Every structure is written in structure tokens, then in C-alpha cells.
CSV table of C-alpha atoms in Angstrom, one decimal:
chain,number,residue,atom,x,y,z
A,227,MET,CA,-19.1,25.1,-38.5
A,228,ASP,CA,-20.7,25.0,-35.1
A,229,GLU,CA,-21.8,28.6,-34.4
A,230,ALA,CA,-20.9,28.0,-30.8
A,231,GLN,CA,-17.3,27.4,-31.4
A,232,PHE,CA,-16.6,30.9,-32.0
A,233,GLU,CA,-16.6,34.4,-31.1
A,234,PHE,CA,-16.3,37.9,-32.5
A,235,ILE,CA,-13.2,39.6,-32.2
A,236,GLU,CA,-11.9,43.0,-33.4
A,237,ILE,CA,-9.1,43.3,-35.9
A,238,HIS,CA,-7.1,45.2,-33.3
A,239,GLN,CA,-7.4,42.4,-30.7
A,240,LEU,CA,-5.9,39.7,-33.1
A,241,ARG,CA,-2.9,38.1,-31.5
A,242,LEU,CA,-0.2,35.2,-32.9
A,243,GLY,CA,-1.8,31.9,-32.4
A,244,MET,CA,-5.3,32.5,-32.7
A,245,PHE,CA,-7.3,30.8,-35.5
A,246,ILE,CA,-9.6,32.9,-37.4
A,247,GLU,CA,-12.0,33.0,-40.0
A,248,LEU,CA,-11.9,35.9,-42.3
A,249,GLY,CA,-15.7,35.7,-43.7
A,250,LEU,CA,-14.4,36.8,-47.0
A,251,GLY,CA,-14.6,35.4,-50.5
A,252,TRP,CA,-11.3,33.7,-52.0
A,253,MET,CA,-11.2,36.7,-54.5
A,254,SER,CA,-11.1,39.2,-51.9
A,255,HIS,CA,-7.9,37.9,-49.6
A,256,PRO,CA,-4.1,37.1,-50.5
A,257,PHE,CA,-4.2,33.9,-48.5
A,258,PRO,CA,-4.5,29.9,-49.6
A,259,THR,CA,-7.9,29.5,-47.3
A,260,GLY,CA,-10.2,31.8,-45.3
A,261,SER,CA,-9.6,30.0,-42.3
A,262,PHE,CA,-6.4,29.4,-40.3
A,263,LYS,CA,-4.1,30.2,-37.4
A,264,ILE,CA,-2.1,33.3,-37.2
A,265,SER,CA,1.6,32.6,-36.7
A,266,SER,CA,3.6,35.6,-38.2
A,267,GLU,CA,3.6,39.5,-37.6
A,268,LYS,CA,3.3,39.8,-41.3
A,269,GLN,CA,0.2,37.6,-41.6
A,270,LEU,CA,-1.4,40.1,-39.0
A,271,ALA,CA,-0.5,43.0,-41.1
A,272,VAL,CA,-1.9,41.5,-44.2
A,273,ILE,CA,-5.1,41.0,-42.3
A,274,ARG,CA,-5.3,44.5,-41.1
A,275,SER,CA,-5.0,45.9,-44.3
A,276,LEU,CA,-7.9,44.0,-45.6
A,277,GLY,CA,-10.3,46.8,-43.8
A,278,LEU,CA,-12.4,44.5,-41.7
A,279,LYS,CA,-13.6,45.7,-38.2
A,280,ARG,CA,-13.8,42.2,-36.9
A,281,VAL,CA,-13.4,38.6,-37.8
A,282,ARG,CA,-14.6,35.0,-36.4
A,283,TYR,CA,-12.2,33.8,-33.5
A,284,LEU,CA,-11.9,30.2,-32.7
A,285,PRO,CA,-10.8,29.5,-29.0
A,286,GLY,CA,-10.8,25.8,-29.2
A,287,LYS,CA,-8.4,25.9,-32.2
A,288,SER,CA,-6.2,28.4,-31.1
A,289,ASP,CA,-2.6,28.4,-28.8
A,290,LEU,CA,-4.3,31.4,-26.6
A,291,LEU,CA,-6.7,30.8,-23.6
A,292,SER,CA,-10.3,30.4,-24.4
A,293,GLY,CA,-12.0,33.7,-24.6
A,294,PHE,CA,-10.2,36.9,-24.7
A,295,GLU,CA,-8.3,36.7,-21.2
A,296,ASN,CA,-5.1,37.7,-23.2
A,297,VAL,CA,-6.8,41.1,-25.0
A,298,ASP,CA,-8.1,44.2,-24.5
A,299,GLY,CA,-12.0,44.8,-25.3
A,300,PRO,CA,-15.2,43.0,-24.8
A,301,GLN,CA,-15.9,39.6,-24.0
A,302,VAL,CA,-18.3,37.1,-24.5
A,303,ALA,CA,-20.5,37.2,-21.2
A,304,ALA,CA,-19.7,34.2,-18.7
A,305,GLY,CA,-22.2,31.3,-19.5
A,306,ALA,CA,-23.8,32.7,-22.1
A,307,ASP,CA,-24.1,30.8,-25.6
A,308,PRO,CA,-22.2,32.5,-27.8
A,309,GLY,CA,-24.6,31.0,-30.8
A,310,GLU,CA,-27.4,33.6,-29.3
A,311,GLN,CA,-25.1,36.6,-29.1
A,312,THR,CA,-25.8,39.5,-31.6
A,313,LYS,CA,-24.0,38.2,-34.8
A,314,PRO,CA,-22.9,41.2,-37.2
A,315,ASP,CA,-23.1,40.5,-40.7
A,316,LEU,CA,-20.0,40.0,-42.3
A,317,SER,CA,-21.0,40.2,-45.9
A,318,LEU,CA,-19.4,42.6,-48.0
A,319,GLU,CA,-21.2,46.0,-48.8
A,320,PRO,CA,-20.9,46.8,-52.3
A,321,THR,CA,-18.3,49.7,-51.6
A,322,ASP,CA,-16.4,46.9,-49.6
A,323,GLU,CA,-16.6,44.6,-52.6
A,324,LEU,CA,-15.5,47.3,-55.0
A,325,ARG,CA,-12.8,48.2,-52.7
A,326,LEU,CA,-11.3,44.8,-52.6
A,327,ARG,CA,-11.5,44.1,-56.2
A,328,LYS,CA,-9.6,47.6,-56.9
A,329,GLN,CA,-7.2,46.3,-54.1
A,330,ARG,CA,-6.6,42.8,-56.1
A,331,SER,CA,-6.2,45.0,-59.2
A,332,ASP,CA,-3.5,47.1,-57.6
A,333,LEU,CA,-1.8,44.5,-56.8
A,334,LEU,CA,-1.6,42.4,-60.0
A,335,SER,CA,-0.6,45.9,-62.0
A,336,ALA,CA,2.0,46.3,-59.3
A,337,GLN,CA,3.4,42.9,-60.2
A,338,GLN,CA,3.1,43.4,-63.8
A,339,ARG,CA,5.1,46.5,-63.6
A,340,GLN,CA,8.0,45.0,-61.6
A,341,LEU,CA,8.3,42.4,-64.2
A,342,ILE,CA,8.3,44.6,-66.9
A,343,VAL,CA,11.3,46.7,-65.3
A,344,CYS,CA,13.0,43.4,-64.9
A,345,GLU,CA,12.5,42.2,-68.7
A,346,ARG,CA,13.3,45.6,-70.0
A,347,ARG,CA,16.6,45.8,-68.4
A,348,PHE,CA,17.4,42.0,-69.4
A,349,VAL,CA,16.2,42.8,-73.0
A,350,ASP,CA,18.8,46.0,-72.7
A,351,ALA,CA,21.5,43.9,-71.6
A,352,ILE,CA,21.1,41.9,-74.6
A,353,GLN,CA,20.7,44.6,-77.1
A,354,HIS,CA,24.2,45.7,-75.4
A,355,TYR,CA,25.9,42.6,-75.6
A,356,LYS,CA,24.9,42.4,-79.5
A,357,LEU,CA,26.4,45.7,-80.2
A,358,ALA,CA,29.6,44.7,-78.2
A,359,VAL,CA,29.8,41.7,-80.4
A,360,GLU,CA,29.5,43.7,-83.9
A,361,GLN,CA,32.0,46.3,-82.3
A,362,VAL,CA,34.5,44.2,-80.9
A,363,SER,CA,36.8,43.9,-84.0
A,364,ALA,CA,36.8,47.1,-85.5
A,365,LEU,CA,36.0,49.5,-82.2
A,366,PRO,CA,37.2,47.4,-79.0
A,367,GLY,CA,37.2,50.5,-76.7
A,368,ALA,CA,33.6,51.3,-77.7
A,369,ALA,CA,32.7,47.4,-77.3
A,370,LYS,CA,34.4,47.8,-74.0
A,371,GLN,CA,32.4,50.7,-72.8
A,372,GLN,CA,29.2,48.9,-73.7
A,373,CYS,CA,29.8,46.2,-71.7
A,374,PHE,CA,31.1,48.2,-68.6
A,375,GLY,CA,27.8,50.2,-68.8
A,376,VAL,CA,25.6,46.9,-68.5
A,377,VAL,CA,27.8,45.6,-65.8
A,378,SER,CA,28.6,48.4,-63.3
A,379,GLY,CA,24.7,49.0,-63.3
A,380,PHE,CA,24.4,45.7,-62.2
A,381,VAL,CA,27.0,46.0,-59.7
A,382,GLY,CA,25.9,49.2,-58.0
A,383,ASP,CA,22.8,48.1,-57.9
A,384,MET,CA,23.3,44.8,-56.1
A,385,LEU,CA,25.9,46.5,-53.7
A,386,GLU,CA,23.4,48.6,-52.2
A,387,GLU,CA,21.9,47.6,-48.5
A,388,GLY,CA,19.1,45.7,-48.9
A,389,GLU,CA,17.7,42.0,-49.5
A,390,LEU,CA,17.6,41.0,-53.2
A,391,ALA,CA,14.9,38.8,-55.0
A,392,ILE,CA,15.7,36.7,-57.8
A,393,ARG,CA,12.7,36.8,-60.5
A,394,LEU,CA,11.9,34.0,-63.0
A,395,LEU,CA,11.0,36.3,-66.4
A,396,SER,CA,8.9,35.3,-69.4
A,397,GLU,CA,9.6,33.0,-72.1
A,398,GLY,CA,11.3,34.6,-75.4
A,399,MET,CA,13.6,37.1,-73.9
A,400,GLY,CA,16.1,36.1,-76.5
A,401,ASP,CA,18.4,33.3,-78.5
A,402,LYS,CA,20.6,31.2,-76.7
A,403,ALA,CA,24.0,33.1,-77.9
A,404,SER,CA,22.7,36.4,-76.3
A,405,MET,CA,20.4,35.3,-73.5
A,406,HIS,CA,23.3,33.1,-71.9
A,407,PRO,CA,25.8,35.7,-71.0
A,408,VAL,CA,23.0,37.6,-69.5
A,409,ASN,CA,22.0,35.1,-67.4
A,410,VAL,CA,25.3,33.9,-66.4
A,411,THR,CA,26.1,37.5,-65.5
A,412,ILE,CA,23.3,38.1,-63.1
A,413,LEU,CA,23.5,34.6,-61.1
A,414,SER,CA,27.6,35.3,-61.1
A,415,LEU,CA,27.3,38.7,-59.6
A,416,LEU,CA,24.2,37.6,-57.3
A,417,LEU,CA,26.9,34.8,-55.9
A,418,GLY,CA,29.4,37.2,-55.7
A,419,ARG,CA,27.3,39.4,-53.5
A,420,SER,CA,26.5,36.5,-51.2
A,421,LEU,CA,30.1,35.7,-50.9
A,422,GLY,CA,31.0,39.2,-50.0
A,423,LEU,CA,33.2,40.1,-52.9
A,424,PRO,CA,34.5,43.5,-53.2
A,425,GLN,CA,33.4,45.7,-55.9
A,426,PRO,CA,36.4,45.4,-57.7
A,427,ASP,CA,35.9,41.8,-58.1
A,428,MET,CA,32.5,42.2,-58.9
A,429,LEU,CA,33.4,44.2,-61.9
A,430,ASP,CA,36.2,41.9,-62.7
A,431,LEU,CA,33.6,39.2,-62.4
A,432,GLY,CA,30.5,40.8,-64.0
A,433,MET,CA,32.9,41.6,-67.1
A,434,GLY,CA,34.3,37.9,-67.4
A,435,ALA,CA,30.4,36.7,-67.1
A,436,PHE,CA,29.1,38.9,-69.6
A,437,LEU,CA,32.2,38.2,-72.1
A,438,HIS,CA,33.1,34.4,-71.1
A,439,ASP,CA,31.6,33.1,-74.4
A,440,ILE,CA,32.7,36.1,-77.0
A,441,GLY,CA,35.2,33.7,-78.5
A,442,LYS,CA,32.3,31.7,-79.8
A,443,THR,CA,31.7,34.5,-82.3
A,444,ARG,CA,35.2,33.4,-84.3
A,445,LEU,CA,33.7,29.7,-84.3
A,446,PRO,CA,31.6,27.9,-86.9
A,447,ASP,CA,27.8,27.9,-86.0
A,448,ARG,CA,27.7,24.2,-85.9
A,449,VAL,CA,30.2,24.1,-83.0
A,450,ARG,CA,29.0,26.8,-80.5
A,451,TRP,CA,27.3,24.7,-78.3
A,452,PRO,CA,28.4,21.2,-77.3
A,453,GLU,CA,26.6,18.2,-78.6
A,454,GLU,CA,27.1,14.5,-77.5
A,455,ASN,CA,27.9,13.4,-80.8
A,456,PHE,CA,30.7,15.5,-81.4
A,457,SER,CA,33.8,14.2,-83.1
A,458,THR,CA,37.0,14.5,-81.4
A,459,ALA,CA,37.9,17.3,-84.0
A,460,GLU,CA,34.9,18.8,-83.5
A,461,TYR,CA,34.8,19.2,-79.6
A,462,LYS,CA,38.9,20.6,-79.8
A,463,LEU,CA,37.3,23.4,-82.3
A,464,TYR,CA,34.8,24.0,-79.8
A,465,GLN,CA,37.3,24.4,-76.8
A,466,GLU,CA,39.1,26.9,-79.0
A,467,HIS,CA,36.2,29.4,-77.9
A,468,VAL,CA,37.9,30.1,-74.7
A,469,ALA,CA,41.4,31.0,-76.2
A,470,GLN,CA,39.6,33.1,-79.1
A,471,GLY,CA,37.7,35.0,-75.9
A,472,VAL,CA,40.7,35.8,-74.4
A,473,THR,CA,42.3,37.1,-77.6
A,474,LEU,CA,39.4,39.2,-77.8
A,475,GLY,CA,39.3,40.2,-74.2
A,476,GLN,CA,43.1,41.6,-74.1
A,477,HIS,CA,41.9,43.5,-77.4
A,478,MET,CA,39.3,45.0,-75.6
A,479,ASP,CA,41.9,46.0,-72.7
A,480,LEU,CA,39.7,44.5,-69.8
A,481,SER,CA,41.3,44.1,-66.5
A,482,ALA,CA,43.6,41.2,-66.0
A,483,GLY,CA,40.8,39.7,-63.8
A,484,ALA,CA,38.4,39.6,-66.3
A,485,VAL,CA,40.6,38.2,-68.8
A,486,GLN,CA,41.3,35.6,-66.2
A,487,ALA,CA,37.9,34.5,-65.6
A,488,ILE,CA,37.3,34.2,-69.2
A,489,ALA,CA,40.2,32.1,-69.8
A,490,GLN,CA,39.3,29.9,-66.6
A,491,HIS,CA,35.3,29.5,-67.1
A,492,HIS,CA,35.9,26.0,-68.2
A,493,GLU,CA,38.3,24.9,-65.8
A,494,ALA,CA,37.5,22.7,-62.9
A,495,MET,CA,38.5,22.4,-59.3
A,496,ASP,CA,39.4,18.4,-59.5
A,497,GLY,CA,41.7,19.3,-63.0
A,498,SER,CA,39.1,18.1,-65.1
A,499,GLY,CA,38.4,21.1,-67.2
A,500,PHE,CA,40.0,23.0,-70.4
A,501,PRO,CA,42.0,24.1,-71.7
A,502,GLY,CA,44.6,24.1,-69.0
A,503,ARG,CA,43.5,21.5,-66.7
A,504,LEU,CA,43.8,23.7,-63.9
A,505,LYS,CA,43.3,22.8,-60.2
A,506,GLY,CA,42.3,24.3,-57.1
A,507,ASP,CA,44.3,27.4,-55.7
A,508,SER,CA,45.1,27.9,-59.5
A,509,LEU,CA,41.8,29.2,-60.2
A,510,SER,CA,40.5,32.7,-59.0
A,511,THR,CA,37.6,33.5,-56.9
A,512,PRO,CA,35.7,35.0,-59.9
A,513,SER,CA,36.7,32.1,-62.2
A,514,LYS,CA,35.1,29.7,-59.5
A,515,ILE,CA,31.9,31.2,-59.5
A,516,LEU,CA,31.7,31.8,-63.5
A,517,SER,CA,32.7,27.9,-64.1
A,518,LEU,CA,29.9,27.1,-61.6
A,519,ILE,CA,26.9,29.5,-62.9
A,520,ASN,CA,27.9,28.6,-66.7
A,521,GLN,CA,27.6,24.7,-66.0
A,522,TYR,CA,24.1,25.4,-64.0
A,523,ASP,CA,22.6,27.8,-67.1
A,524,ASN,CA,24.0,25.2,-69.8
A,525,LEU,CA,22.1,22.5,-67.9
A,526,CYS,CA,18.7,24.7,-67.7
A,527,ASN,CA,19.3,26.1,-71.2
A,528,PRO,CA,21.2,23.6,-73.3
A,529,GLY,CA,21.6,24.4,-77.0
A,530,ARG,CA,19.4,21.8,-77.7
A,531,PRO,CA,16.1,22.8,-75.8
A,532,SER,CA,14.5,19.0,-75.7
A,533,ALA,CA,17.9,17.9,-73.4
A,534,ALA,CA,16.9,20.9,-70.9
A,535,ILE,CA,16.4,19.7,-67.2
A,536,THR,CA,14.4,21.7,-64.3
A,537,PRO,CA,16.3,24.2,-62.1
A,538,HIS,CA,15.7,22.0,-59.3
A,539,GLU,CA,17.2,18.9,-61.4
A,540,ALA,CA,20.3,21.0,-62.4
A,541,LEU,CA,21.0,21.9,-58.6
A,542,ALA,CA,20.6,18.4,-57.6
A,543,LEU,CA,22.8,16.8,-60.7
A,544,ILE,CA,25.7,19.4,-59.6
A,545,PHE,CA,25.7,18.6,-56.1
A,546,ALA,CA,25.2,14.9,-56.5
A,547,GLN,CA,27.5,14.1,-59.5
A,548,LEU,CA,29.7,17.3,-60.2
A,549,LYS,CA,30.5,18.7,-57.1
A,550,ASN,CA,34.1,17.4,-57.1
A,551,ARG,CA,34.3,20.0,-59.9
A,552,PHE,CA,33.3,23.1,-58.3
A,553,ASP,CA,34.7,25.1,-55.1
A,554,SER,CA,32.6,23.9,-52.2
A,555,VAL,CA,32.3,27.2,-50.7
A,556,ALA,CA,30.8,28.4,-53.9
A,557,LEU,CA,28.4,25.7,-54.7
A,558,ASN,CA,27.0,25.4,-50.8
A,559,ALA,CA,26.7,29.4,-51.3
A,560,PHE,CA,24.8,28.9,-54.4
A,561,ILE,CA,22.5,26.2,-53.6
A,562,ARG,CA,21.4,28.7,-50.1
A,563,MET,CA,21.1,31.8,-52.3
A,564,MET,CA,18.7,29.7,-55.0
A,565,GLY,CA,17.0,27.5,-52.5
A,566,VAL,CA,16.0,23.9,-53.3
A,567,TYR,CA,13.3,25.0,-55.4
A,568,PRO,CA,15.1,27.8,-57.7
A,569,PRO,CA,12.8,30.3,-59.7
A,570,GLY,CA,11.5,28.3,-62.8
A,571,SER,CA,10.8,25.0,-60.7
A,572,VAL,CA,7.5,23.4,-61.3
A,573,VAL,CA,6.5,22.1,-57.9
A,574,GLN,CA,3.7,20.3,-55.6
A,575,LEU,CA,2.7,22.1,-52.6
A,576,ALA,CA,2.0,20.4,-49.3
A,577,ASP,CA,-2.0,20.8,-50.0
A,578,GLU,CA,-1.4,18.8,-53.4
A,579,ARG,CA,-1.9,22.1,-55.5
A,580,PHE,CA,0.5,22.5,-58.4
A,581,ALA,CA,2.6,25.5,-58.6
A,582,LEU,CA,5.6,27.4,-60.4
A,583,VAL,CA,8.5,29.0,-58.3
A,584,VAL,CA,8.6,32.5,-59.5
A,585,SER,CA,10.5,34.5,-57.3
A,586,VAL,CA,13.2,33.5,-54.6
A,587,ASN,CA,14.4,35.9,-51.7
A,588,SER,CA,18.4,35.1,-52.1
A,589,THR,CA,18.9,35.5,-48.4
A,590,ARG,CA,15.6,33.4,-47.6
A,591,PRO,CA,15.2,31.0,-50.2
A,592,LEU,CA,13.1,28.4,-48.4
A,593,LYS,CA,9.7,30.1,-48.6
A,594,PRO,CA,9.7,31.2,-52.4
A,595,ARG,CA,6.9,32.9,-53.9
A,596,VAL,CA,4.8,30.9,-56.6
A,597,ILE,CA,1.8,30.9,-58.7
A,598,VAL,CA,-0.7,28.5,-57.9
A,599,TYR,CA,-2.9,26.6,-60.4
A,600,GLU,CA,-6.3,27.4,-59.0
A,601,PRO,CA,-8.8,26.9,-61.7
A,602,ARG,CA,-11.6,29.2,-60.0
A,603,ILE,CA,-9.3,32.1,-60.8
A,604,PRO,CA,-8.6,33.1,-64.2
A,605,LYS,CA,-4.9,32.4,-65.3
A,606,HIS,CA,-4.6,36.4,-66.0
A,607,GLU,CA,-5.8,37.3,-62.4
A,608,ALA,CA,-3.4,34.7,-60.4
A,609,LEU,CA,-1.5,36.4,-57.9
A,610,ILE,CA,2.1,35.4,-56.7
A,611,LEU,CA,1.6,33.3,-53.2
A,612,ASP,CA,4.2,34.5,-50.7
A,613,LEU,CA,5.0,31.1,-48.9
A,614,GLU,CA,6.4,33.1,-46.0
A,615,LEU,CA,3.0,34.4,-45.5
A,616,VAL,CA,1.6,30.5,-44.8
A,617,PRO,CA,4.0,28.7,-43.1
A,618,ASP,CA,1.7,25.6,-42.7
A,619,ILE,CA,2.1,25.4,-46.7
A,620,GLY,CA,5.2,24.5,-48.0
A,621,ILE,CA,6.5,22.6,-50.9
A,622,ARG,CA,6.2,18.9,-51.1
A,623,ARG,CA,8.1,17.9,-54.1
A,624,SER,CA,9.2,19.2,-57.4
A,625,LEU,CA,7.9,17.8,-60.6
A,626,LYS,CA,8.9,17.8,-64.4
A,627,PRO,CA,6.5,20.0,-66.4
A,628,THR,CA,5.6,17.0,-68.4
A,629,SER,CA,4.0,15.4,-65.4
A,630,LEU,CA,1.4,18.2,-65.2
A,631,PRO,CA,-2.1,17.6,-65.9
A,632,ARG,CA,-2.7,19.5,-69.4
A,633,ASP,CA,-5.2,22.4,-67.6
A,634,ALA,CA,-2.1,23.1,-65.0
A,635,MET,CA,0.7,23.1,-67.8
A,636,ASP,CA,-1.8,25.8,-69.5
A,637,TYR,CA,-2.2,27.8,-66.8
A,638,LEU,CA,1.4,27.8,-65.1
A,639,SER,CA,3.2,27.8,-68.5
A,640,PRO,CA,6.5,26.3,-67.3
A,641,ARG,CA,9.4,28.3,-69.4
A,642,GLN,CA,11.4,26.2,-71.7
A,643,ARG,CA,14.0,29.1,-71.6
A,644,ILE,CA,14.8,29.8,-67.9
A,645,CYS,CA,15.7,33.7,-67.7
A,646,TYR,CA,16.5,35.4,-64.4
A,647,PHE,CA,16.7,38.9,-62.9
A,648,PHE,CA,17.0,40.5,-59.8
A,649,GLU,CA,14.9,43.0,-57.8
A,650,ASN,CA,14.6,44.3,-54.3
A,651,ALA,CA,12.9,41.8,-52.2
A,652,ILE,CA,11.2,44.5,-49.8
A,653,ASN,CA,9.5,45.9,-52.7
A,654,SER,CA,8.6,42.7,-54.2
A,655,SER,CA,7.3,41.2,-50.6
A,656,SER,CA,5.1,44.2,-50.1
A,657,ASP,CA,3.4,43.7,-53.6
A,658,GLU,CA,3.2,40.0,-53.6
A,659,VAL,CA,1.2,39.2,-50.7
A,660,GLY,CA,-0.5,36.0,-52.1
A,661,ALA,CA,-2.8,34.2,-54.4
């Protein structure tokens, strides 16, 4: 860099539109590069948290007037050569280096704690589901209470004020039979929340979603998940899980709304569903939500893992080929909630780097949080990059995981099974500032 092109500026003088150079190493700050134009108050807050006293400021690349006409504090003398000004050494002292390493370590620890909390709650829901399945025949009341405890906890958390983030979980959360109902419940309730459903409808939706496939426990293993090579008889037997689920729901004394959601979770707006080939207004709102989310999760997590498609592909397929099957209001709200690139999507950023989408703010999904493939940083030290902090770096395109270079594949570890949970987006954002 030409030394005559920059001036030093105190941190408290920074303003939006200034192009700055932090003078720190990659590991010491949360931004993709050390030189950039400040474009948001959020960026300013992060810069101030780094503990620096001053940074380099490049008037020629800024949107402000040259010099410091718009800020308080000392100016470079008129006519003086900035290259001859006294240039303080911005190199990090050992204590600064230790502090910044500790800051990074604290961020990593916070991210890991948040992930552990989400995964424990997901696994806990799975265990309650399995226990309910075991109890449903002999102890239907106990089975109902197992499920209601989980669902009412989710609904209570989601209906609290604040923005929620949809979080991608690690691999291996459970088998398809137990993972699917929890996944569907989480996404159904998040969509119900975004559509403004009142608490009673949220509870009906949650109970219907949690137990929508319980009828499959009464079917032979070979027909619990549909296959393209099913015979007519096998497909008819598979469809029986809906009626079996309704019977079990009534046996558990579920609410009429929850039983209706179970009964209609394979129906479609255009009448092409089963078992009743119902149309449009014949479907309840919880049923419309549940049928959409069930389809999405089955595309991402089919019975045969080799048939799975990416979350981005699943949304695109539903919108392009299947949208007549689903309520347009629910579908549009779902796409807005998940974003074009839902958690679990493998993407390439505008700067050509590969990344994995791991979190989306359900009310502001266009700038998700991603883990970036960066060989200079060990995989276990990779922070989550918040794309809201870096408006100049967006997502260029979605990729199939198999198209990644081997090193990037090993680093990002795309999930074969897509599991979701939710967390407070404010807390998530404050900890996950970048990578």
C-alpha cells in the first residue's frame, strides 16, 4: 500500500463510509479481510470491541470528504506528507495478542455451548417421542403427557418476544423414524409462529406434527417409508399409516385439531393427496403447514439417504414443481423464513470461497451465518461468519456437496441428515460475529 494514501484515525472518530485497515492478523478479528469500508453500525460496534486505539483510514477509498472534516479530533497538517507523519506501531503487544486469542477462544466456546444446548434439547425430544411410542398402546394418557410436555415447551419458547434463528445441528442426532417427527415439529412451529398462529393452534399444530407418523409403528418395517419401486399393494399399505395414526391419536385423547392435522398431513391443496383427496378450504391451517414441512423434510431426509437432495434444492423443487399441492400463503412464508439458502446448504460466496450455511435468522434470512472453508484456520477453530456484518460478501450460488474439492468437503462436513433446532437470534448474533 502507498503510505501516502492513508491517515491514522482514533477509534472513536470512525464513521460509516470510511475505508479502513485494521492492521491485525487474520486470527485477531472477525472480518473476512483486514481492509474494508465500514457500512453498518454493527461493524462499528465490532471494530470498537477489538481494543484498538487507532486504525489506518484511506480517504481516497471512502465515501467521506478527504481528511477529517466530518469527524472530531486532530487532523493531518495541511500540505504535509502523510508518509512523513509519525506512524505509531500498530503491531500487537504480547498482552494484546493474548487478549485477542482469548477473545477468539471465548467466541468458539460460546458457539459450542449454544450448539450443545440445541442438540441436547433435540435429543431429549427424541427420547420423549420414543417413550411415547412405547407407551401409546398400554398407557395412552402417559404417552400424551410425554408429547405435550415437549410441544408446550417449544411453543412457550417460540412465543416469547424476540427473533429466532434456525440452527443446523451436527450429524447423528438419531434414526430417521425418531429424527423426522422432531424436525417436522420444529419447522412447523416456526412456520406457525411466522404466520401468527395463536397458542391453541400452535399446540394443535405441534402435537399433530410430533405424532403425525405414529401410525407407522403399526406397519411392517418395509413399508414405513415410500419407495419408487413399491407395488400397488405396498403403496396402499403405506398409506394406511394415516388411519392408524388417527386411531392412536383418538386413543390418546388428543384435541380435535391435533387429530385433524394427523389425518390431513398427506392431503394437498389440489386434491392429489391421500387418503381423502381433500382440497383447499377442506384443510385446516395446521394441516396445510404440516403437509408442506413434511414434504420438505422427506426430500432432505428420505428413507434412503442416497436419494437426499440439498435444502436449497428441496425448496426450489417444491416451488417449481409442487407448489400447486401447497397453500400459497404457507409456502411463501416458509421460503421467507428459511431463506433461499436454508441451513445445511453448501454455497460458494461472492469472493469464491466455499461455505456451509449453519444458521438463519427466521425473520431476516437473506444474510445467513456460514462456516467458511479457510485452510489457514484449523477446522476446530473455524468461527461462524455472520454475513450481516459483511454486506459486500454475499452468496453466489448453491452447490451439491459432491462438487466440493476433497479438502473443502472434509473441512465443512456437509450433513447427510439435516437436523434443525431454534435459538434466540440476538444471543446468537452477539456471539457469532465472524470467521
